[in-house]
Coordinates of C-alpha atoms (C1' of nucleotides) in Angstrom, one line a residue:
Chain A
X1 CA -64.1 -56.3 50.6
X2 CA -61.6 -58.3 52.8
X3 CA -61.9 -62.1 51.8
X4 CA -60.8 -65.3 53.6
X5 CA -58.4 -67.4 52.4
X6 CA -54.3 -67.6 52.5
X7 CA -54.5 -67.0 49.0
X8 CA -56.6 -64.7 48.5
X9 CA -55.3 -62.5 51.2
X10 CA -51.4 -62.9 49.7
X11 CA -52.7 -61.8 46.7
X12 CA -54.1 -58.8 47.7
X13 CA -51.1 -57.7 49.8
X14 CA -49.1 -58.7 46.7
X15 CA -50.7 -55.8 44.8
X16 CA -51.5 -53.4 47.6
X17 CA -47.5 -53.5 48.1
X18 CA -46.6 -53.5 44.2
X19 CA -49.6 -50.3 44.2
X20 CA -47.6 -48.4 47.4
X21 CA -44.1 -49.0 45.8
X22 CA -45.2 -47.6 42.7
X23 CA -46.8 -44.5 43.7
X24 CA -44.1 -43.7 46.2
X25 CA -41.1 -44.0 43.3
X26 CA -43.0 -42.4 40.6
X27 CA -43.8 -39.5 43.1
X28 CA -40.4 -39.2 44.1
X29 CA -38.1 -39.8 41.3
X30 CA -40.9 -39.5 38.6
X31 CA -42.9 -41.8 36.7
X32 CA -40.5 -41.5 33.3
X33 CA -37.3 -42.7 35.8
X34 CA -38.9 -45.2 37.3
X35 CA -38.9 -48.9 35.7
X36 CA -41.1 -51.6 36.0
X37 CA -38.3 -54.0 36.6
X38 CA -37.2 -51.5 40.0
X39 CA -41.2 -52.0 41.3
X40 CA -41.1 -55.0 41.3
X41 CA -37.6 -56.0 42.5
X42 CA -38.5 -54.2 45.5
X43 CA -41.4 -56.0 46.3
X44 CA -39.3 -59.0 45.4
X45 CA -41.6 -60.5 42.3
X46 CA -40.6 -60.7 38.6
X47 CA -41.3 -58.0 36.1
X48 CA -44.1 -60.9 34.8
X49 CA -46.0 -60.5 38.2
X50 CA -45.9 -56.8 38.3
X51 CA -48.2 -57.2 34.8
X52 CA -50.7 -59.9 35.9
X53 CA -51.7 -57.2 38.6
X54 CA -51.6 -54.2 36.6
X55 CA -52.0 -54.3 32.6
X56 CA -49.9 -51.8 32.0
X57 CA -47.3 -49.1 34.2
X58 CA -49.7 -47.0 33.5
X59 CA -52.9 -48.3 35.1
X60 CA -50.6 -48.5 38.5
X61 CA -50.4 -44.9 38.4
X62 CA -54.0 -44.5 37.6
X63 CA -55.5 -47.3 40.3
X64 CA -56.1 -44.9 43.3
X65 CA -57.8 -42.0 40.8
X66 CA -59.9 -45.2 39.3
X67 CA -61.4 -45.2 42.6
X68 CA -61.9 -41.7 43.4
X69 CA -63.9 -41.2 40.3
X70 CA -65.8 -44.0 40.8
X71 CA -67.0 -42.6 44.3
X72 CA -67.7 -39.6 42.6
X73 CA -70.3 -41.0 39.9
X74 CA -71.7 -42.7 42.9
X75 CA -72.5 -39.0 44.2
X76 CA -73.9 -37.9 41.2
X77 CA -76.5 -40.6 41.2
X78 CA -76.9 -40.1 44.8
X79 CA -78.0 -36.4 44.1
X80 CA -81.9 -35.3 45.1
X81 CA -83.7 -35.1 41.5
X82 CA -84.4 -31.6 42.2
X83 CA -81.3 -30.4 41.5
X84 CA -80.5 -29.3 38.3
X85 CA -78.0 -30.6 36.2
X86 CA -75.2 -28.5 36.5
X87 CA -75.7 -28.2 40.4
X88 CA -76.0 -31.9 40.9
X89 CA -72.7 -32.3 39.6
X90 CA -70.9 -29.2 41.2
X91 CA -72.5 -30.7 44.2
X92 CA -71.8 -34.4 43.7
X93 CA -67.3 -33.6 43.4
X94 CA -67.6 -31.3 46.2
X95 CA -69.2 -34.2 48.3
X96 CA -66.9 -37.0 46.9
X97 CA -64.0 -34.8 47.9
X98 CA -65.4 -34.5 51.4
X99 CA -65.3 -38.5 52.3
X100 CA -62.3 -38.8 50.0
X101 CA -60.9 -40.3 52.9
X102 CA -62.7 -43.1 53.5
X103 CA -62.4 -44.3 50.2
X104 CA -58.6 -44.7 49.2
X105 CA -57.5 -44.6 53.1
X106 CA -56.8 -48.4 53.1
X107 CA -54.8 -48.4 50.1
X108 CA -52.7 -45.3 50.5
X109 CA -52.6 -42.1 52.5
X110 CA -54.6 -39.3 51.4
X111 CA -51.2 -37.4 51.2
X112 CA -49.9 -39.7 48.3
X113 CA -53.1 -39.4 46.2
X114 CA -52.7 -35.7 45.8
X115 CA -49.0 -35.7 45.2
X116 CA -49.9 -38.8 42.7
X117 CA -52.2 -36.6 41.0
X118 CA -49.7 -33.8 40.9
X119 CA -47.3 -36.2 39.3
X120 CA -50.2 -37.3 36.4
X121 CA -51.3 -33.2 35.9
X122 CA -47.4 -32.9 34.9
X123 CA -46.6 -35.9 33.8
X124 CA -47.5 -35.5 30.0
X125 CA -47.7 -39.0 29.1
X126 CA -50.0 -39.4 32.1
X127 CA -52.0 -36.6 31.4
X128 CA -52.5 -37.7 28.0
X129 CA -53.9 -40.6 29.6
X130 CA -55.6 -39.0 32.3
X131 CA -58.0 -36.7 29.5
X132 CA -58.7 -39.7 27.9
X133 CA -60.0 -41.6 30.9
X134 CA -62.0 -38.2 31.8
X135 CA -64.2 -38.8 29.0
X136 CA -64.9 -42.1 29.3
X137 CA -66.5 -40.9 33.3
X138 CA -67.8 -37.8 30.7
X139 CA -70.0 -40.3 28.8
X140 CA -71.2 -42.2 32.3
X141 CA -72.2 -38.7 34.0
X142 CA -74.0 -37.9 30.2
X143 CA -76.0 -40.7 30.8
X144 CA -77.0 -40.3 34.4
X145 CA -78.1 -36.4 33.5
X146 CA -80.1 -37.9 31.3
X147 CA -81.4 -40.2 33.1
X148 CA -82.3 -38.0 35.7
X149 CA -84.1 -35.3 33.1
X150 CA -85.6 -38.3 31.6
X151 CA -84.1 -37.7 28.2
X152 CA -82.4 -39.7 25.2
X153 CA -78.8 -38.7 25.2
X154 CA -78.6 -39.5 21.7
X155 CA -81.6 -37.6 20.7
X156 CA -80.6 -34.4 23.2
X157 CA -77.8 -33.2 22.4
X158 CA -77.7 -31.5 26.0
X159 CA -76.6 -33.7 28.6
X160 CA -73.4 -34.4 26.3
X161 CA -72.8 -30.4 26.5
X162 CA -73.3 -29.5 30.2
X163 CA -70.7 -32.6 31.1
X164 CA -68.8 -31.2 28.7
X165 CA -68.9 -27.8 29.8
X166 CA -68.6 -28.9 33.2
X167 CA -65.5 -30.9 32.9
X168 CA -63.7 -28.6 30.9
X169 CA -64.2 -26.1 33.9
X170 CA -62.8 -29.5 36.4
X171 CA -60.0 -30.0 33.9
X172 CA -59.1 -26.0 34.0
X173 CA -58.7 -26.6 37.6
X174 CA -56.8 -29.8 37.8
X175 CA -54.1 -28.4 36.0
X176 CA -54.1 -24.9 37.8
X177 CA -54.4 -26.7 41.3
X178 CA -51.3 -29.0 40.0
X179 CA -49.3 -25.9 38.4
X180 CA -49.9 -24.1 42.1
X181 CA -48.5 -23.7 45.3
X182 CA -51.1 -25.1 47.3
X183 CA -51.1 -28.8 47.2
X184 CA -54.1 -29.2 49.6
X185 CA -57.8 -30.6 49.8
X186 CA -59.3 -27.2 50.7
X187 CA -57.4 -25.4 47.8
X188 CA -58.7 -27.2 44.7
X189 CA -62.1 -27.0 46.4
X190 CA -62.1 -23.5 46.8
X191 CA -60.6 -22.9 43.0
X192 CA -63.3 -25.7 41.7
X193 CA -66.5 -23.2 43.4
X194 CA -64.5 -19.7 42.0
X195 CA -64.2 -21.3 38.9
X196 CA -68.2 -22.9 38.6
X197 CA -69.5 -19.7 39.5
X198 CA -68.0 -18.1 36.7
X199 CA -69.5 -20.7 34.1
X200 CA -72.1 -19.4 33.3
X201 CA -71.4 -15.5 33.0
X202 CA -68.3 -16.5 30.9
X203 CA -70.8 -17.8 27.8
X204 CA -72.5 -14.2 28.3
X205 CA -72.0 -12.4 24.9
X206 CA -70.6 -9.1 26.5
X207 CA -68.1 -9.7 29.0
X208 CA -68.2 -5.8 30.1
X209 CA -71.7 -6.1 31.6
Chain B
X1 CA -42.0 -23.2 1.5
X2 CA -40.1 -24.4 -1.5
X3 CA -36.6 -24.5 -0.9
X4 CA -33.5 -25.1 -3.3
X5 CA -30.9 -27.3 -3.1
X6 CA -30.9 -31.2 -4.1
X7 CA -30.3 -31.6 -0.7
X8 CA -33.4 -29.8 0.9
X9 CA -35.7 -31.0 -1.8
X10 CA -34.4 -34.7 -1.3
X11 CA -35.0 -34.2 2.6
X12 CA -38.8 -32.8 1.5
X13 CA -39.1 -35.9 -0.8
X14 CA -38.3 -38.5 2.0
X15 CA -40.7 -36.6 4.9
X16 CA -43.5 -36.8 2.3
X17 CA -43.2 -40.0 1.5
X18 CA -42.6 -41.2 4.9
X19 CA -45.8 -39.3 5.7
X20 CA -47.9 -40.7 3.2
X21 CA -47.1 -44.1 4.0
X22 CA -47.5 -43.7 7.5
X23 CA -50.5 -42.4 7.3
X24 CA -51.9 -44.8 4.6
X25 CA -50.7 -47.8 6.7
X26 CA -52.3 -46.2 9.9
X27 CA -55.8 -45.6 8.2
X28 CA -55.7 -49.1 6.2
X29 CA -54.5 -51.8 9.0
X30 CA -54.6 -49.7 12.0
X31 CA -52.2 -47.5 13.8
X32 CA -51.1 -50.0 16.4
X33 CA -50.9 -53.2 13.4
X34 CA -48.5 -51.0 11.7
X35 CA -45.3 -50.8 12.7
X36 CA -42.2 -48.4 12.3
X37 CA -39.8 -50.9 10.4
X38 CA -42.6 -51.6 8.2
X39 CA -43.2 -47.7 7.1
X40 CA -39.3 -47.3 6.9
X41 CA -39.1 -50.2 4.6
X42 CA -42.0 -49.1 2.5
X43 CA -39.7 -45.7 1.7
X44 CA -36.1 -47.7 1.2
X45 CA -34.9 -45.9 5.1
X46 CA -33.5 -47.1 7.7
X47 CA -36.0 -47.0 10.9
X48 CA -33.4 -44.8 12.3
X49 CA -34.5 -42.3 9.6
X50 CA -37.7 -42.3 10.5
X51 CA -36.9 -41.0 13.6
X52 CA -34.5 -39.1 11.8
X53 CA -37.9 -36.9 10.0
X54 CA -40.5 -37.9 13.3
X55 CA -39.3 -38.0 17.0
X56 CA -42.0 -40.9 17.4
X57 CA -44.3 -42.7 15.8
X58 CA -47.3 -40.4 17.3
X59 CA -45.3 -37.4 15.8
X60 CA -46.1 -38.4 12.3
X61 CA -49.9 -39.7 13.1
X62 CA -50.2 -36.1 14.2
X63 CA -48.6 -34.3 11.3
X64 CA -51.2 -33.1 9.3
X65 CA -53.6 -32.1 12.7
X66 CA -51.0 -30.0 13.4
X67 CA -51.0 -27.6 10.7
X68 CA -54.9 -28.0 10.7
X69 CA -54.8 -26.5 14.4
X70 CA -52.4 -23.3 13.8
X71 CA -54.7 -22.7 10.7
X72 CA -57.3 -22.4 13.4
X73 CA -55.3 -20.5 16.0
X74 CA -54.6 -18.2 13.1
X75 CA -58.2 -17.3 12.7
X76 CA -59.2 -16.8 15.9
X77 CA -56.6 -14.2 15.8
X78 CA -57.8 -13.1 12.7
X79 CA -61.4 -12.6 13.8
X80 CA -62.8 -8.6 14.5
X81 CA -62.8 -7.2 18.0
X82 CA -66.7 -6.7 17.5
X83 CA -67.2 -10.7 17.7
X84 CA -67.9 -11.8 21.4
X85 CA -65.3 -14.3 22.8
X86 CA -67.9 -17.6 21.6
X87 CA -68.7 -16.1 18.8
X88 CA -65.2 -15.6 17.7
X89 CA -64.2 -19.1 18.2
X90 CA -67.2 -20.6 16.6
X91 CA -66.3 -18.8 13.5
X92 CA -63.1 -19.1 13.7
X93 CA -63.4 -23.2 13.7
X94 CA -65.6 -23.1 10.4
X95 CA -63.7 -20.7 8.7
X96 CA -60.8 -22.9 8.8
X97 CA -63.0 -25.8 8.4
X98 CA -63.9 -24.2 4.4
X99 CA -59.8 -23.4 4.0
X100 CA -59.0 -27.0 5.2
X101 CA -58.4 -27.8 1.7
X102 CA -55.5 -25.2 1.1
X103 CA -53.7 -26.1 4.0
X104 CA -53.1 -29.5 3.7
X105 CA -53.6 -30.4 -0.2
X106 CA -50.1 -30.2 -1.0
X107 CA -49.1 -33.2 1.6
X108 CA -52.3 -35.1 1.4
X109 CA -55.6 -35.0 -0.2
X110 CA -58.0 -34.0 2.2
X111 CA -59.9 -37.5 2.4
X112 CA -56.9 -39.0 3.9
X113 CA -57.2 -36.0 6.8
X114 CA -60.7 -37.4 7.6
X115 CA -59.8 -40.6 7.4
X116 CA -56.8 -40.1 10.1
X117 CA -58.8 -38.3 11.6
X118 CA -61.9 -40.7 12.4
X119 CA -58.5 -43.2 13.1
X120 CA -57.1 -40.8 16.0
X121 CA -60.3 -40.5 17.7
X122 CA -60.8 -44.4 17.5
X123 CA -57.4 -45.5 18.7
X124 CA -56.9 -45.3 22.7
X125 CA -53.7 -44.1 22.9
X126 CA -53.6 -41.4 19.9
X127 CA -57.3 -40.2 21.3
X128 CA -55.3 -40.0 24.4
X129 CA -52.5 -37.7 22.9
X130 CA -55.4 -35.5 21.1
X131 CA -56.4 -34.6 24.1
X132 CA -53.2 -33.7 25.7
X133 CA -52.3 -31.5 22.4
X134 CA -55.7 -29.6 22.6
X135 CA -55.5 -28.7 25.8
X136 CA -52.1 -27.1 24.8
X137 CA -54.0 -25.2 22.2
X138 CA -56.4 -24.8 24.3
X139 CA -53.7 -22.4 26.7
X140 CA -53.0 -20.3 23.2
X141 CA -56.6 -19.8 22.7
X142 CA -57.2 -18.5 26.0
X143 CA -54.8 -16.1 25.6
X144 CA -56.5 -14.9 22.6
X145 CA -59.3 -14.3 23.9
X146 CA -58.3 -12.7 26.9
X147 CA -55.9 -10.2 24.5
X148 CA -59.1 -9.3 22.7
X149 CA -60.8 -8.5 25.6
X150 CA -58.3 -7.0 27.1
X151 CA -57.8 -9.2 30.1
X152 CA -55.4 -11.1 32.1
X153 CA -55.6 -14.7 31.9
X154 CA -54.2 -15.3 35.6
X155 CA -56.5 -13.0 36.9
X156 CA -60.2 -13.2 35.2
X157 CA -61.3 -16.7 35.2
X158 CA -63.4 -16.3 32.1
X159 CA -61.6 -16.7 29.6
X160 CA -60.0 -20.2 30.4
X161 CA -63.8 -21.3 31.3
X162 CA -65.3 -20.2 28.3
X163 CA -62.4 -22.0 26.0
X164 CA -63.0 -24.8 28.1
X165 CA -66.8 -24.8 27.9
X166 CA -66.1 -24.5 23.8
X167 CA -63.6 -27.1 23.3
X168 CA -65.6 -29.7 25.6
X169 CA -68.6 -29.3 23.1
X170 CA -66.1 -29.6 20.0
X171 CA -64.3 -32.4 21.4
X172 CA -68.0 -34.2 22.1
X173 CA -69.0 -33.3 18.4
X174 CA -65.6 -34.9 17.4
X175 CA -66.4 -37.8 18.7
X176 CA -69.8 -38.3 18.0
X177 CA -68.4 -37.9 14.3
X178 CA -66.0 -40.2 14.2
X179 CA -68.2 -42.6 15.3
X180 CA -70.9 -41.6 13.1
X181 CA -70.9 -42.8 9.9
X182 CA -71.0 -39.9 7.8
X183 CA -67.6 -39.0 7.1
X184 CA -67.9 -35.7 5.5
X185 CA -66.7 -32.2 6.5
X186 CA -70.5 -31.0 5.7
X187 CA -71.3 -33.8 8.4
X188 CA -68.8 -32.5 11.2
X189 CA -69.9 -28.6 10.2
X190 CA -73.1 -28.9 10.9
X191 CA -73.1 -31.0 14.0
X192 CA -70.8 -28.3 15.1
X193 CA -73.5 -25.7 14.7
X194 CA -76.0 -27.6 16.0
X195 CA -74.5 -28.5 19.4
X196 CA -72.6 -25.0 20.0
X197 CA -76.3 -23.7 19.5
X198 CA -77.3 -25.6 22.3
X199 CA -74.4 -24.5 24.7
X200 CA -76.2 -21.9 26.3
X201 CA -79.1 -23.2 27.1
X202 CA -77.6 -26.7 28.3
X203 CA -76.3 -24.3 31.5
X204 CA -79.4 -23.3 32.5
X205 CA -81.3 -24.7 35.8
X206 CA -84.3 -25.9 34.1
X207 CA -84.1 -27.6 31.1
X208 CA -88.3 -27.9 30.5
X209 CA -88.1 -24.2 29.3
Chain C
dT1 C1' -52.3 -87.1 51.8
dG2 C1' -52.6 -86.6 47.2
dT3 C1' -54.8 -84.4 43.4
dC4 C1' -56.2 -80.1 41.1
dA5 C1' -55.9 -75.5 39.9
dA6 C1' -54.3 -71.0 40.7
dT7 C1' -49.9 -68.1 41.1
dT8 C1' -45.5 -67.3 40.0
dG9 C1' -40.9 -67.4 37.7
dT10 C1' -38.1 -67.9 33.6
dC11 C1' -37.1 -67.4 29.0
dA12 C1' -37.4 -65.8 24.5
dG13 C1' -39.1 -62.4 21.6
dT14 C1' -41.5 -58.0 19.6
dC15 C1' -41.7 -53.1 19.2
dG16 C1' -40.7 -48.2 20.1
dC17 C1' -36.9 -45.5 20.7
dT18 C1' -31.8 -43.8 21.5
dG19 C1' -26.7 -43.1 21.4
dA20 C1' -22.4 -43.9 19.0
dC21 C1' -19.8 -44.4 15.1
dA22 C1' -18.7 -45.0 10.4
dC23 C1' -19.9 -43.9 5.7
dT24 C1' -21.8 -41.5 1.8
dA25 C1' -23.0 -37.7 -0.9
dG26 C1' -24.2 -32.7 -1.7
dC27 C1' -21.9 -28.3 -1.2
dC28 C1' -18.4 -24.8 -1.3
dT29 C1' -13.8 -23.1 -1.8
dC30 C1' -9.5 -22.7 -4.1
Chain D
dG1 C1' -12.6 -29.7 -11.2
dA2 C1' -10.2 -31.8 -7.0
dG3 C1' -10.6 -31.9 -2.3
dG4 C1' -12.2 -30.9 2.1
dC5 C1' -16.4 -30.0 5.0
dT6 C1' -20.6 -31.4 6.8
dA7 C1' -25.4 -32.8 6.6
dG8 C1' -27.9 -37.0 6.1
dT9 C1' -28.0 -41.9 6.4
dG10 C1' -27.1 -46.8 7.7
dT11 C1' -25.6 -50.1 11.1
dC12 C1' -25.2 -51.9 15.5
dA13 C1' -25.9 -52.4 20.3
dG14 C1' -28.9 -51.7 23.9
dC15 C1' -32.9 -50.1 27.1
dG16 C1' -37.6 -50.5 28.7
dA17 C1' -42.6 -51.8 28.2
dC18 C1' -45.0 -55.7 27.3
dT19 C1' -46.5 -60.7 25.7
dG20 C1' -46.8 -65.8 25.0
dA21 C1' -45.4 -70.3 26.4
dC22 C1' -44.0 -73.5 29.6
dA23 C1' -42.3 -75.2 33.9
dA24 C1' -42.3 -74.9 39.0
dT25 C1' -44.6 -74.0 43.2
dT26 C1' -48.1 -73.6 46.5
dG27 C1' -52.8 -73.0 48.5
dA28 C1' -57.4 -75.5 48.4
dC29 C1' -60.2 -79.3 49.0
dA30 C1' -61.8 -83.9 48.7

DNA sequence: TGTCAATTGTCAGTCGCTGACACTAGCCTC
DNA sequence: GAGGCTAGTGTCAGCGACTGACAATTGACA
């Protein structure tokens, strides 16, 4: 994690301040009116710098969520093999949301990660971006269902279709959670169980019971 | 449809062919190889006309999709009140899927659909849009559904989850598709059917029956 | 201390996209 | 059928994201 080194350690205070900077103008006066050339003016590096660290304007709004999800297929494989699929992974985000803390702390406070993923939920650009980069984790957790069921995720065609199921469910709550009031840990955990526990009974035939 | 008036049909004749070439140029050297100038000059425009006929270059990749997707909205709506919600939207996707000819003949032939098709799903950043625009239809189809069951989409949770639960599996089969190498709307109908078969089952705890 | 290599800045250029303004060509009236 | 109106187009200038090339700087390490 931290290295030794002069250089080393510039550089990473280089992008941890070109990262902070970012998020805290695109949260405030939106990602859309904020230019690359005003990040990195106010870290005092050229526009050219600002892209060695991050590929694209984009990827600086996407660095602290790269790392969240990360944690969270971490869970997943973490999970007893017991489990079945569906709970493994209801189980595995509820857990990554717990020690969410601990994992993006260093960078930026958890405050600014939720209002930065409010700003990608309604930020249709972002959001375009963010679905994308959902199902590339989708075909990661596909494989580790597998995995775990001890199946060929090209021959079974369910793994593919309980992530899919799943995240469609976790994508139905992103965007409520970011249309809402409620801009808080506890709230998009308590819409995430609501909404799991209805999974099932919503592919039920006869919704009048 | 048809309109009179040199001026209207000229208008038609410039769209179409700005269309066409996009598209053609998009599935030949790839969407991001091609660029805006060079469609404009293909058609004798200005690239200010282009933007004139497509507020971005995405617009007119997207074109065609479009009127594929309100075909389908269309016969959701158009499904009885008998059908349960899955049910409904599983029909609804191949019954447009058999029309898909009538509705988009006139502008291209429907080979050039698949073809632009296979091309979104393989280019980052219009795979990334796709997503962003079927999550919009995604909101209409919930409604639907909830209408025909005479529900309230902000207060029963179901419907939302069971569209979401339904696209997730179409978006995988999409995929899978355009990666496939069977490029055929008998290909993409019956993978459909295959993996929507499978939905139900995918949810449950145990998967060794 | 001096050499080497990594980091950075500068500059020029491409591409998507927009606003402003002038011009051309259908359309409609008298 | 001439002339005015206006929708459609071209031209031009400019912004912002991004890239390649090259020169300047600055840690690292012998």
């Amino acid at each position: 994690m931290t290295v030794s080194g002069l250089r080393e350690r510039k550089k990473q205070r280089t992008r941890d301040a070109l990262l902070r900077v970012a998020l805290e103008l695109f949260t405030t006066q939106g990602y859309e009116r904020t230019t690359v050339d005003e990040i990195a003016d106010a870290v005092e590096v050229s526009q050219r710098t600002f892209f060695r660290y991050f590929s694209s304007k984009e990827e600086a709004a996407f660095a602290v969520q790269q790392m969240v999800e990360e944690r969270f297929v971490r869970a997943l494989a973490e999970r007893p093999a017991e489990e079945g699929p569906l709970d493994a992974m209801r189980n595995a985000v509820l857990a990554s949301w717990d020690t969410i803390g601990e994992a993006i702390m260093e960078v930026v406070p958890v405050e600014q990660y939720l209002r930065t993923f409010q700003m990608i939920e309604s930020t249709p650009a972002l959001l375009a971006v963010h679905l994308r980069r959902s199902t590339e984790m989708e075909e990661a957790l596909a494989r580790l269902i597998a995995e775990r069921e001890g199946l060929d995720v090209d021959e079974d065609p369910r793994p593919r279709i309980a992530v899919a199921a799943f995240s469609g469910v976790m994508r139905v709550t992103g965007q409520l959670w970011g249309r809402g009031t409620d801009p808080t840990l506890e709230a998009i955990r308590e819409l995430t169980e609501r909404y799991l526990d209805h999974l099932a009974p919503a592919l039920e035939p006869d919704w009048r019971n």
